[in-house]
PDB file of C-alpha atoms in Angstrom:
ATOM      1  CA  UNK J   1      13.602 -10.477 -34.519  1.00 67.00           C
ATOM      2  CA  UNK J   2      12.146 -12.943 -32.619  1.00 70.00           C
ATOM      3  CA  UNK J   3      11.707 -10.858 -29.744  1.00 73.00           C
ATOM      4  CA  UNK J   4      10.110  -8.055 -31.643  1.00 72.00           C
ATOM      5  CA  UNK J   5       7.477 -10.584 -32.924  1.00 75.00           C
ATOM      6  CA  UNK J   6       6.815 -11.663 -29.495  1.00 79.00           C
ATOM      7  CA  UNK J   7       6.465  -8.426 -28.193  1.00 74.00           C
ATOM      8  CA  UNK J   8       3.861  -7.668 -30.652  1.00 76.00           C
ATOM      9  CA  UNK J   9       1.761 -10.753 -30.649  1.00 80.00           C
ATOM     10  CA  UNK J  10       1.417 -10.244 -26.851  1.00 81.00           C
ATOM     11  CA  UNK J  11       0.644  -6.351 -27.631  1.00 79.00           C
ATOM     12  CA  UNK J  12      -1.807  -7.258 -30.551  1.00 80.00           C
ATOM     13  CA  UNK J  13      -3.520 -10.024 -28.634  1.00 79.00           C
ATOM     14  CA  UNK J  14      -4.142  -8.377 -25.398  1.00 80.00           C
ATOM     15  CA  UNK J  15      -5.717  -5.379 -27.163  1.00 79.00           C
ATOM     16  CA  UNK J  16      -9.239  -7.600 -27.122  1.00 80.00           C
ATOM     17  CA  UNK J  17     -11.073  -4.556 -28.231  1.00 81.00           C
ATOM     18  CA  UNK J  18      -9.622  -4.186 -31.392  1.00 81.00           C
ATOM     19  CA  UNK J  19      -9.493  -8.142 -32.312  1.00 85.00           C
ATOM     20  CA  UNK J  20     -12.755  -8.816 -30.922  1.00 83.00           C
ATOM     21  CA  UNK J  21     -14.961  -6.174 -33.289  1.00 83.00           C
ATOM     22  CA  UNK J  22     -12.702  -6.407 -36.320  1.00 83.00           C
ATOM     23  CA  UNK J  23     -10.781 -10.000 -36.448  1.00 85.00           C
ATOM     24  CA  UNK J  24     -12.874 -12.620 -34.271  1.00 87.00           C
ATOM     25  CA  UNK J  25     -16.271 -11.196 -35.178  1.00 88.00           C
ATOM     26  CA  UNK J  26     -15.883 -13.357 -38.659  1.00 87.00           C
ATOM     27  CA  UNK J  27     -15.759 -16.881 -37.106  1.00 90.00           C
ATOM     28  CA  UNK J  28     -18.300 -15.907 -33.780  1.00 90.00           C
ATOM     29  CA  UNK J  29     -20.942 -14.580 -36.596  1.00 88.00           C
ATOM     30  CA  UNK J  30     -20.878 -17.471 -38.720  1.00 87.00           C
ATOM     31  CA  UNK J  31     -21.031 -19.771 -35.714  1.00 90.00           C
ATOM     32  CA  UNK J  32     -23.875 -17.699 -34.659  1.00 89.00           C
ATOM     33  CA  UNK J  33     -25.298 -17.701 -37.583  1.00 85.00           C
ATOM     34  CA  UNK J  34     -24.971 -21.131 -38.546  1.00 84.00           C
ATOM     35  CA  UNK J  35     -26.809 -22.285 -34.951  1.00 85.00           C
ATOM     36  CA  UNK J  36     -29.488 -19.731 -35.204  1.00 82.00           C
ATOM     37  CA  UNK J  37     -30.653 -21.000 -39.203  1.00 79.00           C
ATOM     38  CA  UNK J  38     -30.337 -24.723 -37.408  1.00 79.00           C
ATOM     39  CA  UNK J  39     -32.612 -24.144 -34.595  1.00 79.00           C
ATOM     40  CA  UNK J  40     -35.065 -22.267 -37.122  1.00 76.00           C
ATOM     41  CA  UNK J  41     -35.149 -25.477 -39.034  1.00 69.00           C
ATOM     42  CA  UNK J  42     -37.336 -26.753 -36.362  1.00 72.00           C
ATOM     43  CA  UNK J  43     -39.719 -24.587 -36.404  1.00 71.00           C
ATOM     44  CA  UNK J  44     -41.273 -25.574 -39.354  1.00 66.00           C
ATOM     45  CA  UNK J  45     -40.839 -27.695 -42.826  1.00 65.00           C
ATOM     46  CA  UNK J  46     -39.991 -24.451 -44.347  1.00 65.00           C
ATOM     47  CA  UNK J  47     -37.584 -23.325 -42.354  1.00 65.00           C
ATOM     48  CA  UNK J  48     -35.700 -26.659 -42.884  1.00 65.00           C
ATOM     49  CA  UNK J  49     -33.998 -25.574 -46.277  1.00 65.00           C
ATOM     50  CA  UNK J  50     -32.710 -22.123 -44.497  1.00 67.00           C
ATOM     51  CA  UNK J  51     -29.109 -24.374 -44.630  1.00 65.00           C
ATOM     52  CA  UNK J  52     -29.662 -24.602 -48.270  1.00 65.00           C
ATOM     53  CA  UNK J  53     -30.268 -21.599 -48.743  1.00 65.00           C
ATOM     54  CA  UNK J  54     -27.586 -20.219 -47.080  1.00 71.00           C
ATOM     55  CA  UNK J  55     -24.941 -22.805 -48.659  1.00 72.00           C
ATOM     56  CA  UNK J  56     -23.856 -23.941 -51.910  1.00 75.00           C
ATOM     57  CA  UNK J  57     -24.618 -27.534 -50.946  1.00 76.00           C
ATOM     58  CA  UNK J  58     -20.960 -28.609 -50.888  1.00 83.00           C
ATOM     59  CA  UNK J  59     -18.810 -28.187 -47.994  1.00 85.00           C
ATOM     60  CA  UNK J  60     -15.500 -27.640 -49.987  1.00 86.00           C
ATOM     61  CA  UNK J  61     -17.101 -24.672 -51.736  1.00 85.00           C
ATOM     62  CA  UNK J  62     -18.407 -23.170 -48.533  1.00 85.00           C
ATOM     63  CA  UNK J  63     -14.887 -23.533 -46.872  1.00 88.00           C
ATOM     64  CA  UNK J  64     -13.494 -21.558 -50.107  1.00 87.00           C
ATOM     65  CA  UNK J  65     -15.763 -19.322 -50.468  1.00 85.00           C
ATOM     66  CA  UNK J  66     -14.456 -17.832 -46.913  1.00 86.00           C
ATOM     67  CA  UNK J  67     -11.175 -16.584 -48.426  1.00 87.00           C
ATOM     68  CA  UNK J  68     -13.590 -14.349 -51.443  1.00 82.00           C
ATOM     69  CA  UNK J  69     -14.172 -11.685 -48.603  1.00 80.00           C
ATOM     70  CA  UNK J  70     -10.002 -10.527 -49.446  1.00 82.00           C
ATOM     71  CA  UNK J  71      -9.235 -11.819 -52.539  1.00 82.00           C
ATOM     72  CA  UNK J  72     -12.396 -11.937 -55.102  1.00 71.00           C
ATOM     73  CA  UNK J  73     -13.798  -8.921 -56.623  1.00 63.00           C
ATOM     74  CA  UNK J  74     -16.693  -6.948 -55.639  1.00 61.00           C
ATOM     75  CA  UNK J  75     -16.545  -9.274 -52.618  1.00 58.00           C
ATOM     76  CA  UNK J  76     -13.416  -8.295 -51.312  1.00 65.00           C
ATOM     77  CA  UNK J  77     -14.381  -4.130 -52.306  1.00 68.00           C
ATOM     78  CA  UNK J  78     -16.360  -4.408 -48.495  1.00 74.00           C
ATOM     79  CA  UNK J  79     -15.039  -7.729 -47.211  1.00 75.00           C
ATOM     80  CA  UNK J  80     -11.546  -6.472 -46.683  1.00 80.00           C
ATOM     81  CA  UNK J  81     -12.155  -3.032 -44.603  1.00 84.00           C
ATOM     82  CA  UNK J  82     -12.284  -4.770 -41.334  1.00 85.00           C
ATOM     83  CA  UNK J  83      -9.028  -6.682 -42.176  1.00 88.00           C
ATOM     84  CA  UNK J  84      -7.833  -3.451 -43.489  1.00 86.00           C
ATOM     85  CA  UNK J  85      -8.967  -1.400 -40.594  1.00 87.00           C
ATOM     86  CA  UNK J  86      -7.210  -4.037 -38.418  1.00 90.00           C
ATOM     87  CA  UNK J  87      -3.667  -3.375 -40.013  1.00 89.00           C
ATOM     88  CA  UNK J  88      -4.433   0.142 -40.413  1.00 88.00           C
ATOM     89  CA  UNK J  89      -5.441   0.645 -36.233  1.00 88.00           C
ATOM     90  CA  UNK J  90      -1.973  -1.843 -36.002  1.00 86.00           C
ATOM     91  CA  UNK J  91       0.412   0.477 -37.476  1.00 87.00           C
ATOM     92  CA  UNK J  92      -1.331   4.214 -36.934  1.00 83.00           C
ATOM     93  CA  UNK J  93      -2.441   3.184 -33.453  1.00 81.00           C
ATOM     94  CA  UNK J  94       1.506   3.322 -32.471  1.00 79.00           C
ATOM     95  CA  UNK J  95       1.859   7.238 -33.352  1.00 76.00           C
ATOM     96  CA  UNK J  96      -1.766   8.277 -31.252  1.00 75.00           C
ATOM     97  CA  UNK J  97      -0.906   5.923 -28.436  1.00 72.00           C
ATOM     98  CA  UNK J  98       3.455   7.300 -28.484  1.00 69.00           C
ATOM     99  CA  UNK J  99       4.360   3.324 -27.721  1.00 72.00           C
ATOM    100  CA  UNK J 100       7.262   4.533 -30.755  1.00 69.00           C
ATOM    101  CA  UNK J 101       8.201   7.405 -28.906  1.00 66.00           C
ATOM    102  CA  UNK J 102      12.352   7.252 -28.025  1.00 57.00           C
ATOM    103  CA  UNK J 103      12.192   2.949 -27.987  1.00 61.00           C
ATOM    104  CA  UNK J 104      14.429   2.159 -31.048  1.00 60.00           C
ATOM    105  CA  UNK J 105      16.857   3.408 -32.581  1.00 57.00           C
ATOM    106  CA  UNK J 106      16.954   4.228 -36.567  1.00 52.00           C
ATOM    107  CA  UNK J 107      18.425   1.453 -37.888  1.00 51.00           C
ATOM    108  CA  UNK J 108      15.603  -1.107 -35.888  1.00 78.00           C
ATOM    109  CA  UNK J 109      12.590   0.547 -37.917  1.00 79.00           C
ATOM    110  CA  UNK J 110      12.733  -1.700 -40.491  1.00 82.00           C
ATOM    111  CA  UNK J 111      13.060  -4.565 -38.227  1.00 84.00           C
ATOM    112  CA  UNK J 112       9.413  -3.176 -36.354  1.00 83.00           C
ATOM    113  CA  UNK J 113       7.429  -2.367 -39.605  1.00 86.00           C
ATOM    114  CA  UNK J 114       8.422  -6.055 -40.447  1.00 88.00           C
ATOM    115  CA  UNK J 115       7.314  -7.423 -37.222  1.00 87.00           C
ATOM    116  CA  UNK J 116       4.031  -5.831 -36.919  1.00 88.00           C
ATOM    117  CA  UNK J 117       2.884  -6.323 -40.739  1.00 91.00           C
ATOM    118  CA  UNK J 118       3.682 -10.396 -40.065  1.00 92.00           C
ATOM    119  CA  UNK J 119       1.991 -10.674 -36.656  1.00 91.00           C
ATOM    120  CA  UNK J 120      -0.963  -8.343 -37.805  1.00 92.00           C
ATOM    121  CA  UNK J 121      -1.398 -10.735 -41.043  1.00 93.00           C
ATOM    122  CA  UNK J 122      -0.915 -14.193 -39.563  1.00 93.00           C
ATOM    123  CA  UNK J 123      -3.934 -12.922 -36.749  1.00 92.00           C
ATOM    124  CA  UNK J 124      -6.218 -12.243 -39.805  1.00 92.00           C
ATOM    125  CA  UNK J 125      -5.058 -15.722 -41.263  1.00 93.00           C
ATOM    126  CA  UNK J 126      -6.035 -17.482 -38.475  1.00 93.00           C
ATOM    127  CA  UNK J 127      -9.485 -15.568 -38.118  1.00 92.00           C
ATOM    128  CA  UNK J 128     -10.574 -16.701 -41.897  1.00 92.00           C
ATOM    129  CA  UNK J 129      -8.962 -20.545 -41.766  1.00 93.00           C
ATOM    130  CA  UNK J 130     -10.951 -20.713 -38.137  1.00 94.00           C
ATOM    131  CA  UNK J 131     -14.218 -19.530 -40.150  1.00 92.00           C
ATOM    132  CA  UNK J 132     -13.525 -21.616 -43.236  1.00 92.00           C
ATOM    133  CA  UNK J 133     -13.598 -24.902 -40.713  1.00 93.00           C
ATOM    134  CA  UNK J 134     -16.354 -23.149 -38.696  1.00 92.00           C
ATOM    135  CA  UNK J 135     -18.522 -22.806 -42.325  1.00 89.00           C
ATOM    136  CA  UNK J 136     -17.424 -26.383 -42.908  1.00 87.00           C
ATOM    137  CA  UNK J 137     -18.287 -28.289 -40.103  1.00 87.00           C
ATOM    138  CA  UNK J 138     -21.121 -25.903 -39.193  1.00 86.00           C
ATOM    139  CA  UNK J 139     -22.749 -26.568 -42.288  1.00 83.00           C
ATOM    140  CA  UNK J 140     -22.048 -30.229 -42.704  1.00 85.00           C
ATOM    141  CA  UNK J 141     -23.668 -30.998 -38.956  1.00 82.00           C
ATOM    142  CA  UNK J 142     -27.108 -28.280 -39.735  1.00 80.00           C
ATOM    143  CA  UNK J 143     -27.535 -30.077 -43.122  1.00 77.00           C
ATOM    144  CA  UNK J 144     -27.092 -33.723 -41.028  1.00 79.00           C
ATOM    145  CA  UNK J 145     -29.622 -32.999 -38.050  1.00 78.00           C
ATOM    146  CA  UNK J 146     -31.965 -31.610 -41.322  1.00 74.00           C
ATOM    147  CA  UNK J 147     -31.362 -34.649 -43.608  1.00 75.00           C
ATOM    148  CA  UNK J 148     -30.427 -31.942 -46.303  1.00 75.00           C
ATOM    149  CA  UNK J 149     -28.237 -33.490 -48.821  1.00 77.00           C
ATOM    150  CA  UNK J 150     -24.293 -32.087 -48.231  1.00 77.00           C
ATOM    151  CA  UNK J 151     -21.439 -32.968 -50.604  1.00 75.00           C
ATOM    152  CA  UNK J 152     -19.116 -34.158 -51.576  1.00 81.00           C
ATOM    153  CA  UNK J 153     -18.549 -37.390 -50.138  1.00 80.00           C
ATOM    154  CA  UNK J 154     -15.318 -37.633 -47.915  1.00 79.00           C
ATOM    155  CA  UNK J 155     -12.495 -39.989 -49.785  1.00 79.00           C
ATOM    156  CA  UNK J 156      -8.885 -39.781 -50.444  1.00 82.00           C
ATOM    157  CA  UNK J 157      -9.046 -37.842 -53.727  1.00 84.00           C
ATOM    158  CA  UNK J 158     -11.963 -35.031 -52.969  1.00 85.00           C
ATOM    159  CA  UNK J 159      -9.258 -34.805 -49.523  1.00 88.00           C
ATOM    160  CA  UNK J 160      -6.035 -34.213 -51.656  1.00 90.00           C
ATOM    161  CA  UNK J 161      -7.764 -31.976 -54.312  1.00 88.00           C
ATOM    162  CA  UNK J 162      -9.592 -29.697 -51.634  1.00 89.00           C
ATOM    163  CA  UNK J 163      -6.408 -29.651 -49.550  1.00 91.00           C
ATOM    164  CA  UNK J 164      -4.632 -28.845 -52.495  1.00 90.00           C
ATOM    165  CA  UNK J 165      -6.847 -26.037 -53.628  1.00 89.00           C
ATOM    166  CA  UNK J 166      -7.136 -24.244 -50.289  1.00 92.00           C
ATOM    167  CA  UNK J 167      -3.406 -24.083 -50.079  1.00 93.00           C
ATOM    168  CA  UNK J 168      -3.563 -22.272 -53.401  1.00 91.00           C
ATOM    169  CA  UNK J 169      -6.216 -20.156 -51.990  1.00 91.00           C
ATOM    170  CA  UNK J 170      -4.700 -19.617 -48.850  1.00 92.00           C
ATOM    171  CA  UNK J 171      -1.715 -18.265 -50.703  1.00 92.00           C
ATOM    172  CA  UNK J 172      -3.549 -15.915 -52.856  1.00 91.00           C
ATOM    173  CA  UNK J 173      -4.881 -14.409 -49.707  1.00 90.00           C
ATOM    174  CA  UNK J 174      -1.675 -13.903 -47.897  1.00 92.00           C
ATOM    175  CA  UNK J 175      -0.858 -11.885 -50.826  1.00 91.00           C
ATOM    176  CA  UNK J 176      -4.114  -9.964 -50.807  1.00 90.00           C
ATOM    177  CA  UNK J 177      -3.014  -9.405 -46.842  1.00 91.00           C
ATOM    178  CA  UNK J 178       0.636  -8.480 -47.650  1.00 92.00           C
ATOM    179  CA  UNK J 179      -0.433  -5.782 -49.877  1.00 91.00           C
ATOM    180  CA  UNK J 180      -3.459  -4.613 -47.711  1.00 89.00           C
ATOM    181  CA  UNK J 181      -1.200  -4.569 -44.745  1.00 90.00           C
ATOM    182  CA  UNK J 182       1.646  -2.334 -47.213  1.00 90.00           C
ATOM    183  CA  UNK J 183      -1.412   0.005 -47.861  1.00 89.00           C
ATOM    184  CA  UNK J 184      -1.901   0.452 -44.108  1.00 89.00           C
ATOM    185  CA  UNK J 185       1.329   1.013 -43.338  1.00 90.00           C
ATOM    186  CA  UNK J 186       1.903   3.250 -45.854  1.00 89.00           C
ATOM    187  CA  UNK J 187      -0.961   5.401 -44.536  1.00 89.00           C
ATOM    188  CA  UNK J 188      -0.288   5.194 -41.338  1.00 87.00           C
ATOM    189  CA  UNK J 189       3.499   6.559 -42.128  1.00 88.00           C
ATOM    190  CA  UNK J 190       1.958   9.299 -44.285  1.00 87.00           C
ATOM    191  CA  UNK J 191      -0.898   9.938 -41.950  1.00 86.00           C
ATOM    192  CA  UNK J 192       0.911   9.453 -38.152  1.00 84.00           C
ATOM    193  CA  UNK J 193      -3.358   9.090 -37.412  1.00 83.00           C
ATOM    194  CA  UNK J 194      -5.631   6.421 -36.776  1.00 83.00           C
ATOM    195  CA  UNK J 195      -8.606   8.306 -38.647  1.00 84.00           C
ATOM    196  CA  UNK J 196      -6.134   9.406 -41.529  1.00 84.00           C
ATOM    197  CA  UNK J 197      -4.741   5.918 -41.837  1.00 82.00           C
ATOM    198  CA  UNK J 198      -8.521   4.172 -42.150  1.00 85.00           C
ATOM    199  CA  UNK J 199      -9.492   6.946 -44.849  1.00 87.00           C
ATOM    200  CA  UNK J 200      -5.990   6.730 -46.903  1.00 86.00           C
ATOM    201  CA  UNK J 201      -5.944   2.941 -46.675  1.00 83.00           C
ATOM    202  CA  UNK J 202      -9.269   2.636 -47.287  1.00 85.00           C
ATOM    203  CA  UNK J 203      -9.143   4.653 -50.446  1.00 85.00           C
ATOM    204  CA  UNK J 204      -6.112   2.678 -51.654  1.00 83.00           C
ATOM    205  CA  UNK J 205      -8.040  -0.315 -51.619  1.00 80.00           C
ATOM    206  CA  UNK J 206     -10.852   0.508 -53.094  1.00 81.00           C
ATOM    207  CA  UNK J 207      -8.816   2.589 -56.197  1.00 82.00           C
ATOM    208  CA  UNK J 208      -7.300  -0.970 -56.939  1.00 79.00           C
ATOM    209  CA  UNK J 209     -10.698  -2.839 -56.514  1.00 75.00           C
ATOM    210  CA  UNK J 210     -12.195  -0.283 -58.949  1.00 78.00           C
ATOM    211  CA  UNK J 211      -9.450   0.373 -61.202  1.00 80.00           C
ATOM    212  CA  UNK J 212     -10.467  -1.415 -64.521  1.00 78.00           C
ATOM    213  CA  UNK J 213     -13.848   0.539 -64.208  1.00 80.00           C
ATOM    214  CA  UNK J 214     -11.421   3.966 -63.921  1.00 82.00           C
ATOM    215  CA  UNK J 215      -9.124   2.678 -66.699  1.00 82.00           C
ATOM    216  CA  UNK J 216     -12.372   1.763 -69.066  1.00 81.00           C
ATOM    217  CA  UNK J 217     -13.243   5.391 -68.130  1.00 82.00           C
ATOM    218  CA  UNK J 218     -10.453   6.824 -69.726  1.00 81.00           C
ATOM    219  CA  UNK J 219     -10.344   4.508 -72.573  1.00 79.00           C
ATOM    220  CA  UNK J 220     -13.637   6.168 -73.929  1.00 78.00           C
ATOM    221  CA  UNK J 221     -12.694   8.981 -73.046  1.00 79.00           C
ATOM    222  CA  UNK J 222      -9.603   9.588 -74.657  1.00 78.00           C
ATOM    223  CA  UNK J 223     -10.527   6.369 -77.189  1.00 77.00           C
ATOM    224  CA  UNK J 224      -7.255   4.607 -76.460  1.00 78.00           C
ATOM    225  CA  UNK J 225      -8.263   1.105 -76.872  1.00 76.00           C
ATOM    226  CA  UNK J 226      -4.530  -0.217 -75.050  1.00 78.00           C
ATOM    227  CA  UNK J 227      -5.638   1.749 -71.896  1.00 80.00           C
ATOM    228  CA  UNK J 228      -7.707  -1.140 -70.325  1.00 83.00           C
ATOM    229  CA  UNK J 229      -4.179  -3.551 -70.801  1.00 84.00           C
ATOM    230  CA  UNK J 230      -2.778  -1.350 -67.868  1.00 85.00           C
ATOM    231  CA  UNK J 231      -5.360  -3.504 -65.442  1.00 85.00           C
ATOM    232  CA  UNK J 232      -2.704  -6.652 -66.242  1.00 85.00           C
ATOM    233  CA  UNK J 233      -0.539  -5.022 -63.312  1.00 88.00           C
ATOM    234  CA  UNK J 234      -2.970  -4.065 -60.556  1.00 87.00           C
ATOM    235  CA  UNK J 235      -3.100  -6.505 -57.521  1.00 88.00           C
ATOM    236  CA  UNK J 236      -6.558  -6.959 -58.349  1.00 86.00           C
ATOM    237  CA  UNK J 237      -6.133  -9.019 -61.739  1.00 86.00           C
ATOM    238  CA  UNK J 238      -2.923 -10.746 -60.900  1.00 90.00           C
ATOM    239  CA  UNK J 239      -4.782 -12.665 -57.858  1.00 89.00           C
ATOM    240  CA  UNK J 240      -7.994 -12.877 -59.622  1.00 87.00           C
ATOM    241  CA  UNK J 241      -5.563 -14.686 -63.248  1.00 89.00           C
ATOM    242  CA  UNK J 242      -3.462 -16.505 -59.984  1.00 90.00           C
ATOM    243  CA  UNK J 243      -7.041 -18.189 -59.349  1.00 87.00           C
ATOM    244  CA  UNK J 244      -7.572 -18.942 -62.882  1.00 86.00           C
ATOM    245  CA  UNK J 245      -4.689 -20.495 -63.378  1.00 88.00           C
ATOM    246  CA  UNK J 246      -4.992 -22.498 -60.029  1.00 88.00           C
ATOM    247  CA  UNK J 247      -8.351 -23.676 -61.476  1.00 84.00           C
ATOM    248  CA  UNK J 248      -8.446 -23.743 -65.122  1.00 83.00           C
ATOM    249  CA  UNK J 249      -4.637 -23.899 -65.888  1.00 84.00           C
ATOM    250  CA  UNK J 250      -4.546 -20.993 -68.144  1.00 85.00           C
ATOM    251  CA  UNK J 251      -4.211 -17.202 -68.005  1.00 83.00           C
ATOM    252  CA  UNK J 252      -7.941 -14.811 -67.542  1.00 83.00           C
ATOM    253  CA  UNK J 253      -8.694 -13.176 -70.781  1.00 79.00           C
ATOM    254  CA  UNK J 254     -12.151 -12.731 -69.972  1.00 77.00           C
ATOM    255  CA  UNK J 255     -11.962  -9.165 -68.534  1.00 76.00           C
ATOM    256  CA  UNK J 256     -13.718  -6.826 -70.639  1.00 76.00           C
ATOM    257  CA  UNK J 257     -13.785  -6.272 -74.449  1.00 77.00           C
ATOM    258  CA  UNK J 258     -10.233  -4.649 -75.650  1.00 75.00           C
ATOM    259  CA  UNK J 259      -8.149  -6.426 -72.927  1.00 79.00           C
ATOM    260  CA  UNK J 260      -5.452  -8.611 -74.517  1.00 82.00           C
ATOM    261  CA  UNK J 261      -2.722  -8.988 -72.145  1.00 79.00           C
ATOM    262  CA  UNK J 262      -2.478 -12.881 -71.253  1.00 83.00           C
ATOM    263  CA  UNK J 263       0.230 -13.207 -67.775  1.00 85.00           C
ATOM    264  CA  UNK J 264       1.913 -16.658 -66.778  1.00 88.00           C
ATOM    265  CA  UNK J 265       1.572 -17.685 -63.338  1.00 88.00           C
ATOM    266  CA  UNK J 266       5.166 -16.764 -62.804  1.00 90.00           C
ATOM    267  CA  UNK J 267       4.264 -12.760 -64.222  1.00 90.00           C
ATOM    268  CA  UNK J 268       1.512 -12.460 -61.549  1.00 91.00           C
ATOM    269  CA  UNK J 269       3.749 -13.977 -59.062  1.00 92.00           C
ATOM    270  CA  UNK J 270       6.911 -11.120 -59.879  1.00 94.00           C
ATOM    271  CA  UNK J 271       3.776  -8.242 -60.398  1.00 93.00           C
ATOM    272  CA  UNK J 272       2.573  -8.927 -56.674  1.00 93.00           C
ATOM    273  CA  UNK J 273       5.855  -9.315 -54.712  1.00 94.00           C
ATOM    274  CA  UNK J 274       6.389  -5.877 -56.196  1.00 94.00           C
ATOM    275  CA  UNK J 275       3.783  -4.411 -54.923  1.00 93.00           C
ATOM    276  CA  UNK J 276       4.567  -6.198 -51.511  1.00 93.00           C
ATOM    277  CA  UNK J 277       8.021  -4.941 -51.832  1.00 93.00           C
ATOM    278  CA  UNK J 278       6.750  -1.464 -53.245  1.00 93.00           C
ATOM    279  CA  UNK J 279       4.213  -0.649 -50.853  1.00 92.00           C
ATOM    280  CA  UNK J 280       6.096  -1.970 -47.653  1.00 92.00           C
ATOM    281  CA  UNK J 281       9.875  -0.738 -48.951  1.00 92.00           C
ATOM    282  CA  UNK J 282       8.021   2.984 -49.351  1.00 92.00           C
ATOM    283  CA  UNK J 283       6.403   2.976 -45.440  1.00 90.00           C
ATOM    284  CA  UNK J 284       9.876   2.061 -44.363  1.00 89.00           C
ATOM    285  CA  UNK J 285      11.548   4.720 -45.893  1.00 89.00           C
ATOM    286  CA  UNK J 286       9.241   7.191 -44.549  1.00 87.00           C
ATOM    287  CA  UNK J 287       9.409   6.285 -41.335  1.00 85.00           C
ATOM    288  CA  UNK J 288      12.906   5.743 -41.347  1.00 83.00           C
ATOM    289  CA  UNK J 289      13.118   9.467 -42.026  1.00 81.00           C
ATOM    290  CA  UNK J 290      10.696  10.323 -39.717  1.00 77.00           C
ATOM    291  CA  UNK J 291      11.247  12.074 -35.681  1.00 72.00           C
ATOM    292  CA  UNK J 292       8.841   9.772 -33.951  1.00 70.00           C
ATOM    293  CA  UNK J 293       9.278  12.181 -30.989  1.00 64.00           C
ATOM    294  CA  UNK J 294       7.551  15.062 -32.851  1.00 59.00           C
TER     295      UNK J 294
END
């Protein structure tokens, strides 16, 4: 195994095209950003609240805010297609490029779908925890050289809370990634196509993004009121009720008007390995079953 994930971290790494325009772009444009807005700030008394602007004013929101582009909805609706399109390039990439033609036998597919899906997720890991300390410190130097007021101050408690926090966050988003990578993998199986696995992943995503506006559809429409409880097992609301419990201790209720279904942290857990398990389990089965040599 651990050669496999070698083998692809080398692979993935050294294809700089595909990284560059759809991974590293994230931290380089906020960097950009954030020294562009700074250097504006001198041109006039104006310009010098462009940081303000730009930032909620505390550097532990800014930093968290990072992760909303793959796990908070309608954020993540756009802010997850280049992650997506990442994973999907990943896995479809192998069929246009025959790098799976004749180099393992059956029983090591399962073995390479696992390999890529961790070594494609852990790159777009590292791309938003580089941005989140790029937002961070970025922020926290442009609102210094501006004498912009930039909290909170550092101490041992804000430290352990934030810390505390983002590893919650952080973990919500590695599911967000585990399922986006299943839905790329799953297309790419169906699709053996880079082109067909953007559309079909793409369309994946954004069915579960916009499900509980399809599921409030139906409910008028065929005025079943219990339709809209179905939205308690999309990916969608079990991160969005993971964050709620995270911050407010309790389950989200606050959905729309007709929704009753109240899940424990431990419900959204099982719900979202499923659909981990679900999503990835199904690509492996196809491709076990497929003749990469065709």
């Amino acid at each position: 195994m651990f050669s496999l994930l070698r083998a692809e971290w080398i692979k993935t790494a050294k294809n700089h095209l595909l990284t560059s325009f759809l991974i590293w772009i994230l931290p380089v444009g906020f960097a950009s950003l954030i020294i562009i807005f700074t250097i504006m700030g001198y041109v006039s008394e104006t310009m010098r609240q462009i940081p303000s602007a730009f930032s909620t004013g505390l550097w532990t929101s800014d930093m968290l805010g990072i992760w909303a582009v793959v796990i908070s909805f309608p954020g993540n609706l756009f802010g997850r297609m280049m992650p997506l399109a990442f994973m999907a390039v990943g896995f479809a990439g192998e069929y246009q490029w025959g790098t799976w033609k004749n180099i393992l036998p059956r029983n090591r597919r399962p073995l390479l779908i696992a390999s890529k899906l961790v070594v494609l997720i852990t790159i777009v890991m590292l791309s938003l925890v580089l941005t989140s300390l790029i937002v961070g410190v970025g922020w926290s130097v442009s609102h210094h050289i501006h004498d912009l007021p930039y909290g909170p101050e550092w101490s041992g408690e804000v430290l352990v809370e934030f810390l505390k926090l983002y590893a919650q966050t952080m973990l919500i988003g590695l599911f967000s990634l585990m399922i986006l990578g299943g839905f790329a993998a799953l297309s790419a199986m169906v699709t053996r196509s880079i082109l067909g696995g953007l559309l079909l992943g793409f369309f994946f995503s954004v069915i579960d993004a916009m499900s509980l506006g399809a599921l409030l559809f139906l409910r008028n429409l065929l005025q079943v009121p219990a339709l809209t409880n179905l939205y308690q097992y999309t990916p969608t609301y079990n991160m969005d009720n993971l964050r709620h419990w995270f911050i407010h201790g309790s389950a989200n209720t606050i959905v729309v008007p007709g929704f009753t279904a109240v899940l424990g942290m431990g419900d959204s857990f099982a719900i979202l390995i499923m659909w981990v398990i679900g999503l990835v389990g199904l690509a492996i089965i196809i491709f076990q079953r497929q003749d990469i040599t065709s």
